PDB file of C-alpha atoms in Angstrom:
ATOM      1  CA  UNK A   1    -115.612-245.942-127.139  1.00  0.00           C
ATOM      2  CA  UNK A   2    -114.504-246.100-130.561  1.00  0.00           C
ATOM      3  CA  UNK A   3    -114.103-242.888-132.640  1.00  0.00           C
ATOM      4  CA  UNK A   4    -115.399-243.281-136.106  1.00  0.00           C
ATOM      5  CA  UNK A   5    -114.600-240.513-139.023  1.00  0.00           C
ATOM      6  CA  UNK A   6    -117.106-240.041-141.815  1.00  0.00           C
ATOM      7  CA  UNK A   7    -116.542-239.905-145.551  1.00  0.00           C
ATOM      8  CA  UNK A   8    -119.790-240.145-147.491  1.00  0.00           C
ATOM      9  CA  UNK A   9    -121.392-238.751-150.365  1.00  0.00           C
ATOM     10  CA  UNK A  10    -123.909-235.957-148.617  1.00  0.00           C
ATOM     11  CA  UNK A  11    -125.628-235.273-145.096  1.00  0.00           C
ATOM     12  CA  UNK A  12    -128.752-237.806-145.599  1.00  0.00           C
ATOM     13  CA  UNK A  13    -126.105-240.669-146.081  1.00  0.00           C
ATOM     14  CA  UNK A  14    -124.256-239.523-142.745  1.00  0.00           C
ATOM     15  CA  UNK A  15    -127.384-239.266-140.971  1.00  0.00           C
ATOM     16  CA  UNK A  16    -128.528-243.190-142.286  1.00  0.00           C
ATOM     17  CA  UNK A  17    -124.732-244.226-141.330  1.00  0.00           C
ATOM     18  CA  UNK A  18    -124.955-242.160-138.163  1.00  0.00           C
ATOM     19  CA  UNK A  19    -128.330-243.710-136.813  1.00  0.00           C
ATOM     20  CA  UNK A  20    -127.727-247.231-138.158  1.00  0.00           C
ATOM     21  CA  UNK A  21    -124.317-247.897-137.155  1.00  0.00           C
ATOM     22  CA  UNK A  22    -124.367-246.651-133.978  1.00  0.00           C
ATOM     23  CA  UNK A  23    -127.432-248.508-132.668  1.00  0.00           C
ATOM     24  CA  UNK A  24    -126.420-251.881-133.898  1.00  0.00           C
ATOM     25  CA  UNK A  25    -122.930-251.032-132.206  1.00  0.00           C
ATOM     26  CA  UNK A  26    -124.924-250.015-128.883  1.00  0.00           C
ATOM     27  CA  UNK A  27    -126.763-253.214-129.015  1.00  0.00           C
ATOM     28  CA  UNK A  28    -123.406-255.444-128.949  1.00  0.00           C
ATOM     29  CA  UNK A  29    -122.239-252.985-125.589  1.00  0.00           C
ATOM     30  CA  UNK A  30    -120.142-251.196-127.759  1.00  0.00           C
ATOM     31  CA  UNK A  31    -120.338-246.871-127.463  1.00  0.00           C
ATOM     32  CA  UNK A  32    -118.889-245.344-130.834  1.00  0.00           C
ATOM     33  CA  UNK A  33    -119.002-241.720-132.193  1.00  0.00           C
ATOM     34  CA  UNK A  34    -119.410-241.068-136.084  1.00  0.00           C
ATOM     35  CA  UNK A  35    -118.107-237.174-137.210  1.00  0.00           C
ATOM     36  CA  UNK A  36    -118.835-235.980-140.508  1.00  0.00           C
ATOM     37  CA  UNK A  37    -115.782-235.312-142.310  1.00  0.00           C
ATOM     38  CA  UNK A  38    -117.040-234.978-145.529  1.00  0.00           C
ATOM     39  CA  UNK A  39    -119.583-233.546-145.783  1.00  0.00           C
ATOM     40  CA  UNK A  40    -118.815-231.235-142.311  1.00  0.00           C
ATOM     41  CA  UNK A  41    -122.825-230.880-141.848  1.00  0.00           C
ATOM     42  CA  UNK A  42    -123.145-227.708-141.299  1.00  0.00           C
ATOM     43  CA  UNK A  43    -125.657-225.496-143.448  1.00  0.00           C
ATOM     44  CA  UNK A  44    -123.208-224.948-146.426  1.00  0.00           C
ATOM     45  CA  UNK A  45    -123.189-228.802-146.680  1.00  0.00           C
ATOM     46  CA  UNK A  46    -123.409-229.684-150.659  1.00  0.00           C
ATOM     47  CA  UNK A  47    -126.052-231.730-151.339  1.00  0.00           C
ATOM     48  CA  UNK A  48    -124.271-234.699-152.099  1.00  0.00           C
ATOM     49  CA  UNK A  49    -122.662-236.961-154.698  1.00  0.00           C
ATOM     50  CA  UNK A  50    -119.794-239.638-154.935  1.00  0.00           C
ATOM     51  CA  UNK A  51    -117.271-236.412-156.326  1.00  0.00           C
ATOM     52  CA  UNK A  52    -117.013-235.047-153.033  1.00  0.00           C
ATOM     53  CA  UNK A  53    -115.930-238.546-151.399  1.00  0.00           C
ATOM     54  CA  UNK A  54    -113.269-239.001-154.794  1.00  0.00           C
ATOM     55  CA  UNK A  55    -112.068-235.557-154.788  1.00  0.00           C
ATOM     56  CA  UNK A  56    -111.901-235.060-150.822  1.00  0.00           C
ATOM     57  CA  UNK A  57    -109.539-238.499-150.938  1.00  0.00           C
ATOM     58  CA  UNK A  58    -107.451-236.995-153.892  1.00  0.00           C
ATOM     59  CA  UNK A  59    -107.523-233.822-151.706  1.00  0.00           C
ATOM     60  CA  UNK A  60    -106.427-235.629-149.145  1.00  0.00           C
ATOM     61  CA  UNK A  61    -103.367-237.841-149.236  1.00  0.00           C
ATOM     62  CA  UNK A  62    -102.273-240.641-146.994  1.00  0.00           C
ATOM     63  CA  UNK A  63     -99.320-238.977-145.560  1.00  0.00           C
ATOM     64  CA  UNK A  64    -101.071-235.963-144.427  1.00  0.00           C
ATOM     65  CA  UNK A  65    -104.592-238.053-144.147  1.00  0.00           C
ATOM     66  CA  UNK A  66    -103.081-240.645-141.654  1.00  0.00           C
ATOM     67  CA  UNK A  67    -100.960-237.650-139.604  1.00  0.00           C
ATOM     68  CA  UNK A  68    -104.096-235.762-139.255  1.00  0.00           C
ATOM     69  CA  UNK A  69    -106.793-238.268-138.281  1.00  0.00           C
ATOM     70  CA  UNK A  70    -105.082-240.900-136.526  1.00  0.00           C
ATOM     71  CA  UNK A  71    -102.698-238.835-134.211  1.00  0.00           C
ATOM     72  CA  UNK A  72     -99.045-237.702-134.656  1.00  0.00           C
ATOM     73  CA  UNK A  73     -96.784-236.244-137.383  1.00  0.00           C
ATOM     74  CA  UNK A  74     -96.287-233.155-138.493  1.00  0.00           C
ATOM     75  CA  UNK A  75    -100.565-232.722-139.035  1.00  0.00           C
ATOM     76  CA  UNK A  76    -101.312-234.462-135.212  1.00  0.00           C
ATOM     77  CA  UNK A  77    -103.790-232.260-133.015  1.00  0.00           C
ATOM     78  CA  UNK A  78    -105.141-230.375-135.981  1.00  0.00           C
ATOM     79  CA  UNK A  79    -108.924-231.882-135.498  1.00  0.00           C
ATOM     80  CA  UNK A  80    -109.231-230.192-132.155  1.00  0.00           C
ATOM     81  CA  UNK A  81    -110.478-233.626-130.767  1.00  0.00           C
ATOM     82  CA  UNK A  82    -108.920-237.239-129.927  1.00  0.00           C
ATOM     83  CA  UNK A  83    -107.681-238.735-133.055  1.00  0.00           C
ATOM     84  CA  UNK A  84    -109.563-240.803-134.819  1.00  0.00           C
ATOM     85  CA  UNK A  85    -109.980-245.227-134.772  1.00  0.00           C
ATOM     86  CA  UNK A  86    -110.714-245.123-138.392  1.00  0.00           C
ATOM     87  CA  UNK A  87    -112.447-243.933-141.562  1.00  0.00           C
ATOM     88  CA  UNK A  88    -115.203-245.131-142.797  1.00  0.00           C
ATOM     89  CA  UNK A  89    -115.905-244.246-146.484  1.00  0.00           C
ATOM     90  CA  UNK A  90    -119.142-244.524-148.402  1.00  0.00           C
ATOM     91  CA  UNK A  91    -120.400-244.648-151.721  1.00  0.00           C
ATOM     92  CA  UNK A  92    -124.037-246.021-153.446  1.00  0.00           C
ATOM     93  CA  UNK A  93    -123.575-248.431-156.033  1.00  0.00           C
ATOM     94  CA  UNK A  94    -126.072-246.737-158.129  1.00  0.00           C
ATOM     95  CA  UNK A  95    -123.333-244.550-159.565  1.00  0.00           C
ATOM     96  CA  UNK A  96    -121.643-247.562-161.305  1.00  0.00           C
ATOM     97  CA  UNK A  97    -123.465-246.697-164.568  1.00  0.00           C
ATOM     98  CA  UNK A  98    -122.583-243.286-164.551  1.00  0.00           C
ATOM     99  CA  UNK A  99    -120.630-242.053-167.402  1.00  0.00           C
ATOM    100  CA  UNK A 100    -119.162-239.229-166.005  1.00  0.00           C
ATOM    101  CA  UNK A 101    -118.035-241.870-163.151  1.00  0.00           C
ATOM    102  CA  UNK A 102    -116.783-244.059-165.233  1.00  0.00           C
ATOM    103  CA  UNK A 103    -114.502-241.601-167.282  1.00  0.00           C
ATOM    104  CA  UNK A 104    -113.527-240.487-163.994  1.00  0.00           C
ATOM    105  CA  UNK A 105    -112.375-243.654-162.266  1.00  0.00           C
ATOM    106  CA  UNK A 106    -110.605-244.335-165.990  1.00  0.00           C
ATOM    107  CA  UNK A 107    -108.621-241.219-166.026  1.00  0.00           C
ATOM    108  CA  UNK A 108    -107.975-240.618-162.261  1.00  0.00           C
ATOM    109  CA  UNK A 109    -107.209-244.382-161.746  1.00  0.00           C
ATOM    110  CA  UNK A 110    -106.942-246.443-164.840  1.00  0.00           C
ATOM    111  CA  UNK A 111    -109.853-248.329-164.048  1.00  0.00           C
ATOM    112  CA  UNK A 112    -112.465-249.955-166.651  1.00  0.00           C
ATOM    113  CA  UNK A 113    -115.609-251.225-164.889  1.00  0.00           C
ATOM    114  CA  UNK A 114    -116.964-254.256-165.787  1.00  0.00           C
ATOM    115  CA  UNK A 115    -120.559-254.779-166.104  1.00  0.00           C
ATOM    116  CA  UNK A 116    -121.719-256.146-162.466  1.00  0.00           C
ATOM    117  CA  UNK A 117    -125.453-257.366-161.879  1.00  0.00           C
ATOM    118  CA  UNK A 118    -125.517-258.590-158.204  1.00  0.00           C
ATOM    119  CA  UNK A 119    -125.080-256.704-155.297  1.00  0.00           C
ATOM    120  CA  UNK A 120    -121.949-258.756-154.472  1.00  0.00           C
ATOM    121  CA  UNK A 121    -120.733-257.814-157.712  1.00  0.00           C
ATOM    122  CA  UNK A 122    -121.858-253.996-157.271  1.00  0.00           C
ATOM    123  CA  UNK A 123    -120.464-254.004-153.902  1.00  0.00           C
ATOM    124  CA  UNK A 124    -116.902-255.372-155.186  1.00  0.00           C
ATOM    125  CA  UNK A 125    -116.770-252.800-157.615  1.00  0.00           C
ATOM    126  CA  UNK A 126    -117.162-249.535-155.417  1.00  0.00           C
ATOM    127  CA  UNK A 127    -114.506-251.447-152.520  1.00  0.00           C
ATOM    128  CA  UNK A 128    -111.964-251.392-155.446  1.00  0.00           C
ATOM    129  CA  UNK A 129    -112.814-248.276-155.993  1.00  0.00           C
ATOM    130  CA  UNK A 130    -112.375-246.391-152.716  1.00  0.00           C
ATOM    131  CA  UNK A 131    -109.282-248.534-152.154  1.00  0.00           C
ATOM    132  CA  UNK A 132    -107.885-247.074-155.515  1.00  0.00           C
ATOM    133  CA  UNK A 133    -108.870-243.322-154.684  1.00  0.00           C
ATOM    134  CA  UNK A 134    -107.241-243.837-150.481  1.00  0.00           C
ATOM    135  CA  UNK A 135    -103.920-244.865-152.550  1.00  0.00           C
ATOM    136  CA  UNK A 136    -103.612-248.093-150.643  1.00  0.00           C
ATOM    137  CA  UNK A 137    -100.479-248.952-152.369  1.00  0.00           C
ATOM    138  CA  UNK A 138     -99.035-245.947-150.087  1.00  0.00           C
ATOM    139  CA  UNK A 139    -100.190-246.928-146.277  1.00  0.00           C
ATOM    140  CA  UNK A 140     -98.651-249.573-144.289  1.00  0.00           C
ATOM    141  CA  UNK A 141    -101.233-252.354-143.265  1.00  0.00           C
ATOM    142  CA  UNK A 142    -102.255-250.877-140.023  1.00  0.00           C
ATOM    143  CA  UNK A 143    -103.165-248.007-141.943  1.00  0.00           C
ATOM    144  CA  UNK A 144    -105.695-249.528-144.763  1.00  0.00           C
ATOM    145  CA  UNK A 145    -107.308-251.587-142.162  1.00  0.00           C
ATOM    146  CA  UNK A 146    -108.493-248.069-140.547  1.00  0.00           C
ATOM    147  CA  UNK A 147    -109.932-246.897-143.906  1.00  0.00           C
ATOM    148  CA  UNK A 148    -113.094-248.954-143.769  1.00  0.00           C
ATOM    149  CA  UNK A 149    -115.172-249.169-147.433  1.00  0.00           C
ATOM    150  CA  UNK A 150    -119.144-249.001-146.978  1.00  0.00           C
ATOM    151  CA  UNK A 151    -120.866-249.749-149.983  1.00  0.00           C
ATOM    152  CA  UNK A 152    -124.309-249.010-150.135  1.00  0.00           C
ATOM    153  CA  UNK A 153    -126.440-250.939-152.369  1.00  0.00           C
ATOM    154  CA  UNK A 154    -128.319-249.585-154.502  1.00  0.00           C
ATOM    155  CA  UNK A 155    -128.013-246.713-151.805  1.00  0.00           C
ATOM    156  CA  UNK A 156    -128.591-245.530-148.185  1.00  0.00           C
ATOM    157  CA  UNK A 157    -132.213-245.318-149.188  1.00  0.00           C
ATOM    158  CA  UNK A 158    -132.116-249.141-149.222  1.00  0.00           C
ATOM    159  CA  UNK A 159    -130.716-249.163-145.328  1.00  0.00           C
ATOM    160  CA  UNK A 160    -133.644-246.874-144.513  1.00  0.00           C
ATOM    161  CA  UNK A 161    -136.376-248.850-146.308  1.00  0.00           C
ATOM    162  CA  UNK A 162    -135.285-252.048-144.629  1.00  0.00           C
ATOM    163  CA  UNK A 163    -135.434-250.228-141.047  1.00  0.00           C
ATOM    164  CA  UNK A 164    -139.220-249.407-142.398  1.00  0.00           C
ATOM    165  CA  UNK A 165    -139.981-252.367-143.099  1.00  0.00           C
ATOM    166  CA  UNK A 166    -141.298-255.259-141.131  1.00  0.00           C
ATOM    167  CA  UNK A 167    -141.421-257.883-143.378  1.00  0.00           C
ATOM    168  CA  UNK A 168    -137.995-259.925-144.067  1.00  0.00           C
ATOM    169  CA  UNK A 169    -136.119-259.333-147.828  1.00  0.00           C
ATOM    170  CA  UNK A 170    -133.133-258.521-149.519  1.00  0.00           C
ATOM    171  CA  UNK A 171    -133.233-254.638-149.987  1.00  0.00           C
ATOM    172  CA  UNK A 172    -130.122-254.885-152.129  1.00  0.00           C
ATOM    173  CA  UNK A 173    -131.670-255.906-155.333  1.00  0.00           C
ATOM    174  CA  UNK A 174    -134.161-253.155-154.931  1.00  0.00           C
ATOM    175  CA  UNK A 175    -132.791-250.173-157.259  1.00  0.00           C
ATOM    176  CA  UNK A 176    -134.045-247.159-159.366  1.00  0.00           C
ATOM    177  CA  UNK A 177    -137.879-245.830-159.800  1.00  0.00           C
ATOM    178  CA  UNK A 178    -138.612-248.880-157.310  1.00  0.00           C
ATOM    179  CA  UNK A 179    -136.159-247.966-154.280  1.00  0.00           C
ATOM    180  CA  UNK A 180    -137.266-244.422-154.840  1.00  0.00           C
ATOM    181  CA  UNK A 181    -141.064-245.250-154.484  1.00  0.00           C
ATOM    182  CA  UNK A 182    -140.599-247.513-151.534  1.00  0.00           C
ATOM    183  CA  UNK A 183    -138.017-245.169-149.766  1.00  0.00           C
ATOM    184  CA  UNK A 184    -140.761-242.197-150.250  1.00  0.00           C
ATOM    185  CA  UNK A 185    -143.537-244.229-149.148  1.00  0.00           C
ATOM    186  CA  UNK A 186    -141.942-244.861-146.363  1.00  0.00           C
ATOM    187  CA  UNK A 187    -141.188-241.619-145.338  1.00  0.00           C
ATOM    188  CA  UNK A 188    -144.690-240.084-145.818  1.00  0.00           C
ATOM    189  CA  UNK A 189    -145.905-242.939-143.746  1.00  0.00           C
ATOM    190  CA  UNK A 190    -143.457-242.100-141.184  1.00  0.00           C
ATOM    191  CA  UNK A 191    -144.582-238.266-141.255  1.00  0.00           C
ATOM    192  CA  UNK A 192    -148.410-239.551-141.234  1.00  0.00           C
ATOM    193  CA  UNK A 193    -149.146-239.004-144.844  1.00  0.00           C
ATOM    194  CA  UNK A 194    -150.462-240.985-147.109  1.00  0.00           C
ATOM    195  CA  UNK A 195    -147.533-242.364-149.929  1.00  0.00           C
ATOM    196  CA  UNK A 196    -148.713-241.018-153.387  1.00  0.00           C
ATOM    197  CA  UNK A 197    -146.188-242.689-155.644  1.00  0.00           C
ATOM    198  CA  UNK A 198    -144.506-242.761-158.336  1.00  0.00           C
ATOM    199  CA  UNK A 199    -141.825-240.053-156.856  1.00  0.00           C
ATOM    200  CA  UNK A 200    -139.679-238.507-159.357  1.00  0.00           C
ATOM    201  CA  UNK A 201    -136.975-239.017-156.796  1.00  0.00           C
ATOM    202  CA  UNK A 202    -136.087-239.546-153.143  1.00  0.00           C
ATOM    203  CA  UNK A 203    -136.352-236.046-151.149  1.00  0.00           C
ATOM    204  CA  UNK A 204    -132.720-235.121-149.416  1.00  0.00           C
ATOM    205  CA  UNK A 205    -134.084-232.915-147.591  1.00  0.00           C
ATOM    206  CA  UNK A 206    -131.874-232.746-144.378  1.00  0.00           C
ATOM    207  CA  UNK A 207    -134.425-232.050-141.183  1.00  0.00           C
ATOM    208  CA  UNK A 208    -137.017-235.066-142.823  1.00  0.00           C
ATOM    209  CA  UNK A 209    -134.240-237.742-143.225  1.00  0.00           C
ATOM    210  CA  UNK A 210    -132.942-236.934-139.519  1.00  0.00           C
ATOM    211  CA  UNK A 211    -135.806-237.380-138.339  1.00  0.00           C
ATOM    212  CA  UNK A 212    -136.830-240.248-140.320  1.00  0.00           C
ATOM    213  CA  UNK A 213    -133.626-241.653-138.891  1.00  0.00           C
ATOM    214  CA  UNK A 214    -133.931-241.211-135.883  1.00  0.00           C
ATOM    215  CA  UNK A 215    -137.171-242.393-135.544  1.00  0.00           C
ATOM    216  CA  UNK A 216    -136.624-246.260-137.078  1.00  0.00           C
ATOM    217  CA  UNK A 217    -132.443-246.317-135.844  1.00  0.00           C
ATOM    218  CA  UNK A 218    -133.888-249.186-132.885  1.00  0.00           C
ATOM    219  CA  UNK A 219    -134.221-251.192-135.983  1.00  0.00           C
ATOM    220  CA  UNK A 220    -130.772-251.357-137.148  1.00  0.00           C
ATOM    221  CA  UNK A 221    -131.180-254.922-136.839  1.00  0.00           C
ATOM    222  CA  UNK A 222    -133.467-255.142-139.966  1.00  0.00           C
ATOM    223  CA  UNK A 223    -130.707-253.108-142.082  1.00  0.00           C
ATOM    224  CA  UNK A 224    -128.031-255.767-141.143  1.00  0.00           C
ATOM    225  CA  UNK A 225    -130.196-258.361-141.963  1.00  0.00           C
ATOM    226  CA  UNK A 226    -131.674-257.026-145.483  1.00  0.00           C
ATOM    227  CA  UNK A 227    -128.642-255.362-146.527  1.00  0.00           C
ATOM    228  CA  UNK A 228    -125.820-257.860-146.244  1.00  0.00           C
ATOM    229  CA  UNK A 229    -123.007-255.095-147.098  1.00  0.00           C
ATOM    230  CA  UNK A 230    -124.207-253.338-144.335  1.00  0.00           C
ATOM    231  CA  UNK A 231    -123.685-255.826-142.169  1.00  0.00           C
ATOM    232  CA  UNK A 232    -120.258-256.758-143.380  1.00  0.00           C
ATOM    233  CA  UNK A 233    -118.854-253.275-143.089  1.00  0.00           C
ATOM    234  CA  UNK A 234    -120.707-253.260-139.385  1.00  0.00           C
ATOM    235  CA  UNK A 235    -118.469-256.548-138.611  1.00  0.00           C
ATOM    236  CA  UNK A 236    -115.012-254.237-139.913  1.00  0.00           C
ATOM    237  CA  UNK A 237    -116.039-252.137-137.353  1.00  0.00           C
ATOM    238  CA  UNK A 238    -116.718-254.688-134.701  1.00  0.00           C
ATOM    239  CA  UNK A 239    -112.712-255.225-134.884  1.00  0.00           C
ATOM    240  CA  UNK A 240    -112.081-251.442-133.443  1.00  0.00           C
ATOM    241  CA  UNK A 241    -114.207-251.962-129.774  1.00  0.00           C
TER     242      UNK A 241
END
């Protein structure tokens, strides 16, 4: 059993990393449990958005971070529950064109983004990122290889569409009006509805993308195979079984 933490932008992200993960884990013999940290999914959860995963890191130092979720120290046993194998920490891609992002990640960090076209690209430049705002430079390197970066490109909705769907593509290039139109027709088709696009933008709400979820999570395979970064943050936590 490995014992997964959660850091991602809102609940529909930790249900997509919940369902995903976990079945393609099951499939290699491997049991794992994933616990919202942030958000703590309960029905004050914000709706989401990559300032709680920034500010919950900045919130949350390494000294007291590592104490707390990995066992011992001064902050050991606060959880209530075993400590933790490691964190995994989440953020779309689609937020690299943000301005309010990008002053952020200047000021907080000193950190200019560079323009970045491809998902590898994208991908690269939310892992710097998160390893910025975790304050690598501070952890020993048993510690940073427990903090475990999943970018999502564009976004989760891309993981969820390539569950949908049967037919084999890269989901990664798919982004904007485009992911939010297949992601929606998706999900109406899941409910039995008939899709009625264009969407003015992918519904979070909480009880449909469970169940969505739930519903396609026996096709994790199709997310690892249409969303490359998927799969390479599903290989980082191969290393913990």
């Amino acid at each position: 059993m490995i014992r997964i933490g959660v850091v991602c932008e809102g609940p529909t992200d930790f249900l997509a990393i919940q369902a995903f993960f976990q079945h393609a884990l099951e499939v290699e013999g491997v049991n794992s449990e994933l616990l919202p940290i942030q958000p703590e999914m309960d029905n004050t959860s914000p709706e989401g958005g990559w300032g709680n995963v920034l500010l919950w890191l900045n919130r949350n130092p390494p000294a007291s971070r590592i104490a707390k979720f990995f066992g011992g120290g001064l902050f050991g046993g606060d959880l209530g529950y075993e400590p933790l194998d490691c964190l995994l920490v989440q953020l779309d891609t689609d937020v690299l064109e943000n301005a309010s992002f990008q002053g952020f990640v200047r000021r907080e960090y000193g950190h200019i983004l560079a323009p970045a076209q491809t998902p590898g690209a994208r991908a690269d430049q939310i892992t710097d990122i998160l390893r910025l705002a975790w304050r690598e430079d501070e952890m020993n390197d048993v510690d940073v290889n427990r903090h475990v970066p999943a970018p999502a490109v564009e976004a989760t909705e891309a993981w969820c569409l390539a569950a949908f769907t049967a037919q084999s593509q890269d989901f990664e290039v798919i982004s904007g009006q485009t992911l939010i139109d297949g992601f929606m027709s998706a999900l109406e088709t899941t409910e039995g509805r008939q899709p009625s696009p264009p969407y003015a933008e992918a519904d979070k709400n909480i009880k449909r993308r469970k169940r969505f979820c739930v519903a396609h999570r026996s096709r994790s395979a199709r997310v690892a195979d249409g969303c490359e970064h998927f799969g390479q943050t599903l290989q980082s936590l191969r290393a913990f079984a």
